[in-house]
PDB file of C-alpha atoms in Angstrom:
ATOM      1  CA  UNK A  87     -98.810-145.890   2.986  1.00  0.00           C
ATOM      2  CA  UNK A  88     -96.598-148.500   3.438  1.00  0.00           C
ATOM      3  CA  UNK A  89     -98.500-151.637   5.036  1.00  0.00           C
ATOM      4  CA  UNK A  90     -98.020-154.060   8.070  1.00  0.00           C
ATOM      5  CA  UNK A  91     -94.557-155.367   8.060  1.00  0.00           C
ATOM      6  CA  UNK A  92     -92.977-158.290  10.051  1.00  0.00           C
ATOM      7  CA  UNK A  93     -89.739-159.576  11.025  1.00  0.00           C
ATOM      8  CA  UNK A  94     -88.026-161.726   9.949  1.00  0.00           C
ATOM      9  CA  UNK A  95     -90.168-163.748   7.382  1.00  0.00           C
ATOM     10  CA  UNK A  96     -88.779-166.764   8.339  1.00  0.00           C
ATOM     11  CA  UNK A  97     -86.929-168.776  10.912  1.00  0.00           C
ATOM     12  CA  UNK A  98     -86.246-172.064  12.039  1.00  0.00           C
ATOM     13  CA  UNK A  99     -85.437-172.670  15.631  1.00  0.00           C
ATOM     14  CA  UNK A 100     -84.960-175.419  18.360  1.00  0.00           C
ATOM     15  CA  UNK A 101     -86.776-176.969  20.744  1.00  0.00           C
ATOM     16  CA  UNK A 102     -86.561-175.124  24.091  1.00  0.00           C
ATOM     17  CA  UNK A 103     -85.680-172.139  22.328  1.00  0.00           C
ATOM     18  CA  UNK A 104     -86.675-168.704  22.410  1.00  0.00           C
ATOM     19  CA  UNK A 105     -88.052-166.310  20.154  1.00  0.00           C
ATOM     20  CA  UNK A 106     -89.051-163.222  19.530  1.00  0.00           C
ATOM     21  CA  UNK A 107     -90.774-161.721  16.136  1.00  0.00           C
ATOM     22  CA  UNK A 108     -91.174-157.898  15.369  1.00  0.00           C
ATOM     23  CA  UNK A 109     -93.831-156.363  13.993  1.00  0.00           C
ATOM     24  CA  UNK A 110     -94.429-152.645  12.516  1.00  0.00           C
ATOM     25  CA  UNK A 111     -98.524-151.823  11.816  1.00  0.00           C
ATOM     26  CA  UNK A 112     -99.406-149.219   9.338  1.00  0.00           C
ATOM     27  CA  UNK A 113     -98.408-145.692   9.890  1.00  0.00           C
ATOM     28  CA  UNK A 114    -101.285-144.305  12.137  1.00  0.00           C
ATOM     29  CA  UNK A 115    -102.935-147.363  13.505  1.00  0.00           C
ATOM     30  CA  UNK A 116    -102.278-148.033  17.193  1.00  0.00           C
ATOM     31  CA  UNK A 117    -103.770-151.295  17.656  1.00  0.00           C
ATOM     32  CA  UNK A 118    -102.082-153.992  16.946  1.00  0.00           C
ATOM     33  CA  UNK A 119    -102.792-158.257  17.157  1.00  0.00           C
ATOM     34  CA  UNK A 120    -101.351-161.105  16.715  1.00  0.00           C
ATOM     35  CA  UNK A 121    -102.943-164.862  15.268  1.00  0.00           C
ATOM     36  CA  UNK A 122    -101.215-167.985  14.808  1.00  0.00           C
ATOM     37  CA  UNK A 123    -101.795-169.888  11.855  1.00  0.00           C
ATOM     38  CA  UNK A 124    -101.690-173.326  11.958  1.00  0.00           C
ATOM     39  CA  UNK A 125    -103.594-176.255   9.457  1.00  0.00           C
ATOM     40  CA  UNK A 126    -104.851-178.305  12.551  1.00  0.00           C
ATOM     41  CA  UNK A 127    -106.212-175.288  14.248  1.00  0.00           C
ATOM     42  CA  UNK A 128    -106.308-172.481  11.603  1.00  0.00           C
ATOM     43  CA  UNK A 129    -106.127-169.068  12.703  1.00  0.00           C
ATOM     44  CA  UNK A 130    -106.626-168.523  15.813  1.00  0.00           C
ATOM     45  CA  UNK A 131    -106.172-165.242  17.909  1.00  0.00           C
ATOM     46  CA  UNK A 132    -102.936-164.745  20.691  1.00  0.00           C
ATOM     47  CA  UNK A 133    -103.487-160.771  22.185  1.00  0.00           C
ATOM     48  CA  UNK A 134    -103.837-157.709  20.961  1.00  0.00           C
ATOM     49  CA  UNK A 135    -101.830-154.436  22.157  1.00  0.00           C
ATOM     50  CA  UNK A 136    -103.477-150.848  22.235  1.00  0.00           C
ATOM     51  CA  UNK A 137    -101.008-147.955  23.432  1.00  0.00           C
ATOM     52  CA  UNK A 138     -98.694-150.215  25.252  1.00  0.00           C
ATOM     53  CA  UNK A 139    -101.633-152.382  27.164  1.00  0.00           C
ATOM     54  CA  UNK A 140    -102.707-155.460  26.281  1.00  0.00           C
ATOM     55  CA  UNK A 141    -106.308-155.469  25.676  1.00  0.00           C
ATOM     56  CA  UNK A 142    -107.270-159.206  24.734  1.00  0.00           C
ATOM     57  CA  UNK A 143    -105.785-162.507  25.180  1.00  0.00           C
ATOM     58  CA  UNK A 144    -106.727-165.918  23.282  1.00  0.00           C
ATOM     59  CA  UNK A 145    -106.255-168.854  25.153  1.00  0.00           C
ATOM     60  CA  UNK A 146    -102.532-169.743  24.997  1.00  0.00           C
ATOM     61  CA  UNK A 147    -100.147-170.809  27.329  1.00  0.00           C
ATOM     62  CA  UNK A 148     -97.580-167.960  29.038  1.00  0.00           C
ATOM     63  CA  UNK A 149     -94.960-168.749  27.075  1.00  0.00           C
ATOM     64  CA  UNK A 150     -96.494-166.612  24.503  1.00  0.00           C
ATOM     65  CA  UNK A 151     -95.984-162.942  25.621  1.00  0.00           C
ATOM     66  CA  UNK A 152     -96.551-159.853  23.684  1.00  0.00           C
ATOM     67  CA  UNK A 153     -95.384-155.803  23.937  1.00  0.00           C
ATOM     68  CA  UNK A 154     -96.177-153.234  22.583  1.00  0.00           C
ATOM     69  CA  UNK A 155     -93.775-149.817  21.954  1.00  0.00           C
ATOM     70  CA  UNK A 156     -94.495-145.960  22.375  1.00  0.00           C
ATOM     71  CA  UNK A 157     -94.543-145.643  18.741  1.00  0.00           C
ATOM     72  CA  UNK A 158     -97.286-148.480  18.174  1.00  0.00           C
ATOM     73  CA  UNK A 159     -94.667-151.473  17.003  1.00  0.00           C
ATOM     74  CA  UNK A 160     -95.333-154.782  18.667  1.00  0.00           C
ATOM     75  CA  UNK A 161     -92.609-158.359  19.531  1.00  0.00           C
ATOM     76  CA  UNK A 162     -94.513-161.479  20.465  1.00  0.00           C
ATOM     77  CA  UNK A 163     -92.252-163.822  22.843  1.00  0.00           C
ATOM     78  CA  UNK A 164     -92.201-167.368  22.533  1.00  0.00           C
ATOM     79  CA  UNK A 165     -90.264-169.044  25.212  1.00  0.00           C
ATOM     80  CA  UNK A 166     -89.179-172.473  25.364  1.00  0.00           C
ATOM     81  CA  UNK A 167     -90.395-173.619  21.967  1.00  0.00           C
ATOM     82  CA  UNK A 168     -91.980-176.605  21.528  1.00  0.00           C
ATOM     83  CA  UNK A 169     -92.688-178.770  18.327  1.00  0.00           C
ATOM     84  CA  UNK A 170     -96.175-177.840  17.871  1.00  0.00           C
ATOM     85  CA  UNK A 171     -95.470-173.739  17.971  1.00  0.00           C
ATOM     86  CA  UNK A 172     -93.920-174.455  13.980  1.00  0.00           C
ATOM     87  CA  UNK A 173     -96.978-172.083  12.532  1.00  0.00           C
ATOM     88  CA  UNK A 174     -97.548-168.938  10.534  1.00  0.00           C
ATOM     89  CA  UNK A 175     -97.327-166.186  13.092  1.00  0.00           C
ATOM     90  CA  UNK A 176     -99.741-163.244  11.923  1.00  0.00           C
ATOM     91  CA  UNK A 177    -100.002-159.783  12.845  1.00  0.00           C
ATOM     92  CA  UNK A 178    -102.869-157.362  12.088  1.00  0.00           C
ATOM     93  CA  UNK A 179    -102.837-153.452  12.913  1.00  0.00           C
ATOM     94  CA  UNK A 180    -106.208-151.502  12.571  1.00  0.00           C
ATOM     95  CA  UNK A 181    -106.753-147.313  13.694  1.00  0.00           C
ATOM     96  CA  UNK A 182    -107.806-147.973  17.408  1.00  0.00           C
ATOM     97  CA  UNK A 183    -109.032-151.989  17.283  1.00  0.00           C
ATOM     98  CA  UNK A 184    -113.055-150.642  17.723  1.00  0.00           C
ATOM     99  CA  UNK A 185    -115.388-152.518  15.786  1.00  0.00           C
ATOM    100  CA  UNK A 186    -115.294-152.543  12.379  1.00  0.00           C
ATOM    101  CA  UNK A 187    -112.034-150.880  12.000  1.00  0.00           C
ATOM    102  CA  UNK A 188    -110.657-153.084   9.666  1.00  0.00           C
ATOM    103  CA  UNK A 189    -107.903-155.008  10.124  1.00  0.00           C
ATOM    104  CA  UNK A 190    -104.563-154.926   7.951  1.00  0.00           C
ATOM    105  CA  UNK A 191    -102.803-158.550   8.021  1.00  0.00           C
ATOM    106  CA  UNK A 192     -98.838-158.511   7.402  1.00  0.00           C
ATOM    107  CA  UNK A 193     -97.312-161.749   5.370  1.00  0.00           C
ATOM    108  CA  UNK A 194     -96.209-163.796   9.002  1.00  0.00           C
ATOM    109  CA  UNK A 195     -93.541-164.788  10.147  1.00  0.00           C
ATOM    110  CA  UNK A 196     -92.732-168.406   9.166  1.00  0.00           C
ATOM    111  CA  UNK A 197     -91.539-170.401  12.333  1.00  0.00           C
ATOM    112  CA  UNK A 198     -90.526-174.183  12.452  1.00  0.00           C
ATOM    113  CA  UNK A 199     -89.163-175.446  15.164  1.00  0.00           C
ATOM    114  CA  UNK A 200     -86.551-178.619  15.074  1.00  0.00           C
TER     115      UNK A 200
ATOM    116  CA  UNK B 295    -119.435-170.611  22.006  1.00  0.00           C
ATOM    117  CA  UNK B 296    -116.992-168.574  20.461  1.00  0.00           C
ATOM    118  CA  UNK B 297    -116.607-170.611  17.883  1.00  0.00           C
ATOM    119  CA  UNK B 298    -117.693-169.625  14.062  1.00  0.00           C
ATOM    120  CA  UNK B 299    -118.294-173.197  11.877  1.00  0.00           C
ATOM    121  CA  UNK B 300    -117.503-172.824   8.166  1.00  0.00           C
ATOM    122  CA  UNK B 301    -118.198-174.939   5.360  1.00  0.00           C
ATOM    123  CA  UNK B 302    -117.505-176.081   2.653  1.00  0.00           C
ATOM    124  CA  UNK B 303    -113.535-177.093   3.639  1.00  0.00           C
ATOM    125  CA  UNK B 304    -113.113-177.001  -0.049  1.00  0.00           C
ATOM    126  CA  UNK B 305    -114.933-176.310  -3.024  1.00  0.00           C
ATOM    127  CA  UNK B 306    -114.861-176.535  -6.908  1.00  0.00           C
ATOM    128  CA  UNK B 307    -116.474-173.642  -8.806  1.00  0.00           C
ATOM    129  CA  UNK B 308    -116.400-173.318 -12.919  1.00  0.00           C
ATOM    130  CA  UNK B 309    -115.591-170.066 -14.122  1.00  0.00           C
ATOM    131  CA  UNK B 310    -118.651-168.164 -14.404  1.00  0.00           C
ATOM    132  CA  UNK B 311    -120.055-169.602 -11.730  1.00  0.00           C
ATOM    133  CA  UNK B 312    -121.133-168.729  -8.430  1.00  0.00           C
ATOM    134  CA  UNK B 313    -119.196-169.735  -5.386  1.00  0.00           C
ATOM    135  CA  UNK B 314    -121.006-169.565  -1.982  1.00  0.00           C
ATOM    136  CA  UNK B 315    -119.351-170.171   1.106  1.00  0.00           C
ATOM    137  CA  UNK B 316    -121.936-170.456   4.900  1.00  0.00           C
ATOM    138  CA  UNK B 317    -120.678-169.898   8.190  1.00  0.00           C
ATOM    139  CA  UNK B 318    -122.607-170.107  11.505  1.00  0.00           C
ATOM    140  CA  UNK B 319    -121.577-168.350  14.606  1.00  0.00           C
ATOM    141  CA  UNK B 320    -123.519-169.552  18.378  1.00  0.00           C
ATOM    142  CA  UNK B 321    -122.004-166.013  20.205  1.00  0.00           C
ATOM    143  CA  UNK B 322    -125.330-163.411  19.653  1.00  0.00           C
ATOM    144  CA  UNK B 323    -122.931-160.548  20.938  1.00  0.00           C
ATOM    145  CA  UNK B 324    -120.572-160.466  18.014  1.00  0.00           C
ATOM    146  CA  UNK B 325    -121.155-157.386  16.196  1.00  0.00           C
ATOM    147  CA  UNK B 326    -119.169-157.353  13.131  1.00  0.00           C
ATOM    148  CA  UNK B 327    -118.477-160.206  10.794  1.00  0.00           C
ATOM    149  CA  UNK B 328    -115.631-159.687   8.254  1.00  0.00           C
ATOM    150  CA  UNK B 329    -114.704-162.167   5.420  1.00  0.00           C
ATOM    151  CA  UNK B 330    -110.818-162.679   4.240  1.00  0.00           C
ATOM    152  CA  UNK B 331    -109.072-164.062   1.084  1.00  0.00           C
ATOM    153  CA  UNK B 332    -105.528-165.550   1.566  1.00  0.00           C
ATOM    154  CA  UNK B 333    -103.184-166.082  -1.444  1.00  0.00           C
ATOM    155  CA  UNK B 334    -100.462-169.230  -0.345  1.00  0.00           C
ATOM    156  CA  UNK B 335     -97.028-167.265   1.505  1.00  0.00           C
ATOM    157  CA  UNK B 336     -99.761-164.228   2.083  1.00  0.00           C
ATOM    158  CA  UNK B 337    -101.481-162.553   5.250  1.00  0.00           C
ATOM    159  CA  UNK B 338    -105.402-162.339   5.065  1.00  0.00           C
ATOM    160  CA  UNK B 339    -107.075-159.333   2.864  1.00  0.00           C
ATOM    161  CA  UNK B 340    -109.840-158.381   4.198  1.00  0.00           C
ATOM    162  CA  UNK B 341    -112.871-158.404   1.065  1.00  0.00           C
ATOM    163  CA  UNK B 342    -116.341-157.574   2.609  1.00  0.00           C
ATOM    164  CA  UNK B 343    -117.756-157.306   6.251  1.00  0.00           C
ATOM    165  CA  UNK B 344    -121.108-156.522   7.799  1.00  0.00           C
ATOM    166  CA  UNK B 345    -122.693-155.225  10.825  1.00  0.00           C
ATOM    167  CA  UNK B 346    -125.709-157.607  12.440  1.00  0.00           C
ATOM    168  CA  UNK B 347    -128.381-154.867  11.715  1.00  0.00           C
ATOM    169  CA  UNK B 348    -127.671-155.349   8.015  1.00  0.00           C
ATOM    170  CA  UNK B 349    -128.613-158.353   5.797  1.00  0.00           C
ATOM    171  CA  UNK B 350    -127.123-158.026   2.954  1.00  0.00           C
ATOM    172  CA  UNK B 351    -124.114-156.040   1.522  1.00  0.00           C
ATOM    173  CA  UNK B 352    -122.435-156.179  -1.837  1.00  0.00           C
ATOM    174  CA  UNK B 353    -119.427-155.216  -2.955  1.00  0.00           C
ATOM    175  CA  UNK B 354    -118.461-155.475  -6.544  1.00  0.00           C
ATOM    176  CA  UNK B 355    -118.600-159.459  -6.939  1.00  0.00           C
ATOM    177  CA  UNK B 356    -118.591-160.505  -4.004  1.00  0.00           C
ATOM    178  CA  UNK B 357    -121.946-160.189  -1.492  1.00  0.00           C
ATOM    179  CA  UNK B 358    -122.459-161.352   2.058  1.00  0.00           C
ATOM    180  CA  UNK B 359    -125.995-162.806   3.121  1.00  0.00           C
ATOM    181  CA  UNK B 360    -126.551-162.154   6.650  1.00  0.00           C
ATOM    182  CA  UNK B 361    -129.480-164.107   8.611  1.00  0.00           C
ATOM    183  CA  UNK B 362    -129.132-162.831  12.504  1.00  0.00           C
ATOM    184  CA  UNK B 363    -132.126-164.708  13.416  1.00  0.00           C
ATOM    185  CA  UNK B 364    -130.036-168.392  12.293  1.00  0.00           C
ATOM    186  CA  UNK B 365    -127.086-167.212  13.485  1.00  0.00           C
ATOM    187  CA  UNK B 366    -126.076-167.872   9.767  1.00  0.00           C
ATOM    188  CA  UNK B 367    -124.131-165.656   7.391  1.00  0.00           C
ATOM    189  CA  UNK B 368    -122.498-166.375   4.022  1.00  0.00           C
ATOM    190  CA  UNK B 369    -120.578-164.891   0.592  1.00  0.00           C
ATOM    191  CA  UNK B 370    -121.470-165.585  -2.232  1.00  0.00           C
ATOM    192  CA  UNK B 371    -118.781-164.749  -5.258  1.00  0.00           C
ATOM    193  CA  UNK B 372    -120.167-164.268  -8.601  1.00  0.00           C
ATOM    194  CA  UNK B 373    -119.237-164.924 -11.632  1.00  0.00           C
ATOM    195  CA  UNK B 374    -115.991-166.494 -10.319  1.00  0.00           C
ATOM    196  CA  UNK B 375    -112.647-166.015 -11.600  1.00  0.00           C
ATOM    197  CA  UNK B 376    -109.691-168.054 -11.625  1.00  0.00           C
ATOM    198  CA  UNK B 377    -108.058-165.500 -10.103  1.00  0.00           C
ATOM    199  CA  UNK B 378    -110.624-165.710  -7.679  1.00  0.00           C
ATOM    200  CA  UNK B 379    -109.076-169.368  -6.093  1.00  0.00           C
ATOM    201  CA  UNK B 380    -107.388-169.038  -2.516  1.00  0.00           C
ATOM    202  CA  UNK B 381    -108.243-169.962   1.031  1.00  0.00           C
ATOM    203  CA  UNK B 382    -111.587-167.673   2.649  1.00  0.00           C
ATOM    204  CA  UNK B 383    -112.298-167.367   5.766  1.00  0.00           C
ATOM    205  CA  UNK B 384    -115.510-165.970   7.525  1.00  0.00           C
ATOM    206  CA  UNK B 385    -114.776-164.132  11.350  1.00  0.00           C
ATOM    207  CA  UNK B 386    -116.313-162.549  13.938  1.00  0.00           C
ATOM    208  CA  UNK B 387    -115.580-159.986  16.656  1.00  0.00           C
ATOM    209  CA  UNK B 388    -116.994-158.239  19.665  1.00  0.00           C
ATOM    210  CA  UNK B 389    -116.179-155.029  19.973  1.00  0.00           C
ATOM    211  CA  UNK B 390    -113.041-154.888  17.468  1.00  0.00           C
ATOM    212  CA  UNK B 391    -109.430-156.391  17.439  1.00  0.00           C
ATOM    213  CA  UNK B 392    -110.274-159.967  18.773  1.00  0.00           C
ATOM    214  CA  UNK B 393    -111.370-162.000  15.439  1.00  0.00           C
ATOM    215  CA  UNK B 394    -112.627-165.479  15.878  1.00  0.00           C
ATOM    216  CA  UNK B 395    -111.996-167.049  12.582  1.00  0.00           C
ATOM    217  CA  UNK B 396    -113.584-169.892  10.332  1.00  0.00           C
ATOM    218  CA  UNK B 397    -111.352-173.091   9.572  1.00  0.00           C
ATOM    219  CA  UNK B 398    -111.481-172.013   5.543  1.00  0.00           C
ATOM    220  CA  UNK B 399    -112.820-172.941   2.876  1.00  0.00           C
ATOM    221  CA  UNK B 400    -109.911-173.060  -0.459  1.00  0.00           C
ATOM    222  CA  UNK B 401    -111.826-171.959  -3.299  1.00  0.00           C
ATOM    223  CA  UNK B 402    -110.371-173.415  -6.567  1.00  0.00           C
ATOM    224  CA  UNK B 403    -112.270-172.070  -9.885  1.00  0.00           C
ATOM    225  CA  UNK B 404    -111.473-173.989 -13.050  1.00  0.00           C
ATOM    226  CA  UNK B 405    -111.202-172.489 -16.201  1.00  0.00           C
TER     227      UNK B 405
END
């Protein structure tokens, strides 16, 4: 099976920018979540998505806004971009998101922002 | 109190040796504690996890200690590799896809 792929890898953006990152869980798993990946603040978790509803939300500001397709792939939104959003952005698909399903990390998406 | 405290931030293992890595976790209703390995320009890979009504589980190398009573869990890696250094983190959930992570610990093993 082909695992957890994101979109694109890397990108470099503006301040008061938008942007939006894809990402396509494992073939079969409908939960997906997203963590941002910072040194400061180390991973920490944004929302996670089950069959098109969000189901859990971290404590970041709206910009950050998440969706979730029919077919189980997920965008995160960040709007307005400021400085401190350059970070790893992670995303992790498991079967249904229950406990202990375990949870299948893609590589990130690399974002600095200028 | 959602908060999981790991430590070391960084240790120093010989090869051969054992590397042991504690975390401690204030939130009794997390039910399922996971531990990752990161390799630098890679996404987490998930190693070993346990459940609260088990207190120990091994896997291969690598074992996780689990004291529910302290609030205290750890891995321990024997007989460390070199191929064994990267960043590990500890985590915790309730009820599945929310993980509450460690801040790390990078793990460098010295030939």
């Amino acid at each position: 099976k082909a695992g957890v792929t994101q979109t694109p890898r890397y990108l470099i953006k503006t301040r008061g920018q938008q942007v939006t990152l894809s990402c396509s869980p494992i073939s079969g798993h409908r939960s997906v979540s997203w963590y941002q990946q910072t040194p400061g603040q180390g991973l920490q978790f944004l929302f996670e998505y089950f069959s098109e509803t969000q189901r859990n939300k971290g404590n970041f500001p709206g910009r950050f806004s998440g969706r979730q397709f029919s077919n189980s792939r997920s965008e995160m939104n960040v709007s307005t971009l400021e400085l401190g959003d350059s970070a790893l952005y992670l995303c992790a698909s498991s079967l249904d998101g229950g406990t202990g399903n375990r949870q299948y990390f893609g590589p990130g998406t690399r974002l600095t922002v200028t | 109190q959602q908060q999981v405290k790991q430590s070391p931030q960084s240790l120093i293992v010989q090869k051969g040796g054992i590397s042991i890595i504690n975390c401690a976790y204030e939130n009794t209703a997390f039910d399922y504690f996971p531990w990752y390995q990161q390799f630098p320009g890679k996404g987490p890979a998930l190693l070993i996890a346990i459940r609260p009504d088990v207190s120990e589980k091994k896997e291969g190398r690598f074992t996780i200690s689990f004291n529910k009573s302290a609030k205290q869990f750890s891995l321990h890696i024997m007989d460390s590799q070199p191929g064994d250094s990267a960043t590990y983190f500890c985590a915790a959930s309730v009820q599945g896809g929310k993980l509450i992570f460690g801040q790390g610990t990078e793990l460098s093993v010295k030939p």
